[in-house]
XYZ file of C-alpha atoms in Angstrom:
175
model
C -22.396 -29.596 3.030
C -25.884 -28.583 4.058
C -27.904 -25.864 2.444
C -27.029 -22.783 4.831
C -31.248 -20.831 6.129
C -32.231 -18.624 4.636
C -31.855 -15.639 6.988
C -27.702 -17.139 7.108
C -27.417 -17.219 2.721
C -28.988 -13.307 2.840
C -26.453 -12.542 5.113
C -23.673 -14.396 3.865
C -25.097 -12.239 0.468
C -24.726 -9.027 1.579
C -20.735 -10.279 3.238
C -19.631 -11.515 0.007
C -20.762 -8.818 -1.897
C -19.425 -5.658 0.457
C -15.899 -7.158 0.399
C -16.131 -8.151 -3.392
C -16.708 -4.814 -3.372
C -14.502 -3.648 -1.389
C -11.322 -5.996 -3.190
C -12.780 -4.395 -6.421
C -12.641 -0.738 -5.162
C -9.263 -1.433 -4.298
C -8.323 -2.542 -7.489
C -9.267 0.925 -8.224
C -7.572 2.974 -5.906
C -4.006 0.840 -6.276
C -4.305 1.672 -10.603
C -5.514 4.333 -9.941
C -2.229 5.026 -7.041
C 0.227 2.921 -9.737
C -0.304 5.125 -12.916
C -0.469 8.829 -11.012
C 3.585 6.682 -9.995
C 4.532 5.829 -13.353
C 3.286 9.138 -14.789
C 4.882 11.557 -12.744
C 7.931 13.702 -12.904
C 8.452 14.009 -9.400
C 9.474 11.725 -7.321
C 8.312 12.852 -4.499
C 4.337 12.011 -5.405
C 6.202 8.825 -7.188
C 7.148 7.997 -3.732
C 4.268 8.991 -1.223
C 1.873 6.583 -4.369
C 4.147 3.467 -3.075
C 4.039 4.557 0.125
C -0.070 4.472 0.027
C -0.265 1.180 -1.495
C 1.925 0.501 0.464
C -0.904 1.475 3.282
C -3.352 -0.045 1.370
C -1.590 -3.576 0.628
C -0.191 -4.015 4.881
C -4.529 -3.186 5.911
C -6.152 -3.979 3.586
C -5.228 -6.476 0.518
C -4.993 -10.177 1.980
C -7.889 -9.748 4.509
C -10.011 -8.573 1.865
C -8.764 -10.855 -0.827
C -9.310 -14.574 2.095
C -12.719 -12.954 3.064
C -14.419 -12.297 -0.570
C -12.865 -16.502 -0.862
C -14.143 -17.521 1.996
C -17.463 -16.203 1.410
C -18.120 -16.998 -2.000
C -16.960 -20.553 -1.448
C -19.178 -20.837 1.850
C -22.168 -19.836 -0.288
C -21.338 -22.112 -2.735
C -21.515 -25.180 -1.026
C -23.882 -23.864 1.433
C -26.964 -22.206 -1.434
C -28.044 -25.377 -4.080
C -26.119 -23.906 -6.889
C -23.196 -25.196 -5.020
C -19.821 -25.532 -6.770
C -18.854 -27.539 -9.466
C -23.191 -27.110 -10.522
C -22.904 -24.114 -12.860
C -19.804 -23.095 -15.102
C -20.280 -18.997 -14.002
C -19.987 -20.987 -10.447
C -17.273 -22.582 -11.368
C -15.198 -20.222 -12.925
C -15.704 -17.447 -10.561
C -14.019 -19.276 -8.065
C -10.212 -20.093 -9.625
C -10.531 -16.660 -11.092
C -10.991 -15.878 -6.896
C -8.310 -18.687 -6.352
C -6.489 -16.992 -8.713
C -6.205 -13.269 -7.940
C -5.815 -13.941 -3.917
C -3.543 -15.371 -4.555
C -1.674 -12.931 -6.546
C -2.830 -10.253 -4.524
C -0.657 -12.030 -1.061
C 2.215 -13.851 -2.904
C 2.623 -11.377 -5.371
C 1.419 -7.787 -5.272
C 2.060 -6.940 -2.429
C 5.866 -7.829 -2.351
C 5.893 -5.658 -5.182
C 4.588 -3.478 -3.904
C 6.480 -2.928 -0.906
C 9.600 -3.532 -3.325
C 8.695 -0.220 -4.339
C 7.920 1.599 -1.682
C 11.198 0.771 -0.167
C 13.125 2.182 -3.954
C 10.678 4.890 -5.361
C 11.624 3.809 -9.307
C 8.661 3.945 -11.241
C 7.202 0.609 -11.584
C 5.760 -0.096 -14.771
C 4.029 -3.357 -13.340
C 2.247 -1.318 -11.143
C -0.036 -0.183 -13.531
C -0.715 -4.248 -15.029
C -0.984 -5.539 -12.344
C -4.089 -3.569 -10.603
C -5.040 -3.016 -14.294
C -5.494 -7.464 -15.055
C -7.242 -7.898 -11.534
C -10.326 -4.820 -12.122
C -10.476 -6.714 -15.031
C -10.833 -10.217 -13.495
C -13.527 -8.175 -10.255
C -15.158 -6.645 -13.912
C -15.906 -10.101 -15.598
C -16.826 -12.272 -12.561
C -19.471 -9.123 -11.829
C -21.189 -9.963 -14.663
C -21.157 -13.350 -14.664
C -22.727 -13.359 -11.202
C -25.507 -11.135 -12.914
C -25.504 -12.390 -16.339
C -25.849 -16.401 -15.056
C -24.463 -17.883 -18.487
C -22.957 -21.437 -19.788
C -25.814 -22.529 -18.249
C -24.952 -26.194 -15.923
C -21.070 -28.155 -15.796
C -21.580 -31.428 -16.410
C -21.198 -32.864 -12.767
C -24.537 -30.464 -12.314
C -26.590 -31.507 -15.627
C -25.642 -35.064 -13.633
C -26.750 -33.285 -10.015
C -29.266 -32.508 -11.613
C -30.817 -35.918 -13.823
C -30.361 -37.859 -10.892
C -32.637 -35.588 -8.593
C -36.084 -36.502 -8.035
C -37.536 -33.143 -9.927
C -36.703 -31.822 -12.457
C -36.385 -28.069 -11.965
C -33.341 -26.937 -11.220
C -31.708 -24.131 -8.816
C -32.921 -21.251 -11.414
C -36.004 -22.244 -12.560
C -35.077 -24.085 -15.960
C -35.974 -26.979 -16.814
C -34.113 -30.492 -17.645
C -36.100 -30.748 -20.646
C -35.950 -28.018 -23.435
C -39.235 -26.872 -24.785
C -40.267 -26.848 -28.438
């Protein structure tokens, strides 16, 4: 894929950060509602919490998950970072793909079931806990960019005409 021009890259980066933060916030909100539903002794509050979760699941979960996945994929393919050149990008891609799939195919149906049944369900505490942890981890590796290049990234860097990498590090380590 051809690299994005700077204005397009920057706009897409803003979109990606915004939808990623929205997904994290949505996950924390679902966790709060799930905890409320599970820990309260009031069946009316349990039902109201699950119904609120259903509204978020019906209107926001899938679009935010897909927007995060697509914007991240286009960003990685349209910039020198690449999708499979750096371990942190590759790991973020697979975690995003897994959490998006789990959101659409497991969490949404579980919320639908809980909203219909109105009975406390620990899985609606566990799932948002796992997703919140995953999103915080992906945020951390986006900022820290650990682990260096993948095998493909090292091969591409070695074959490139310029010895400088995207991150400004030289191919050769100096003492």
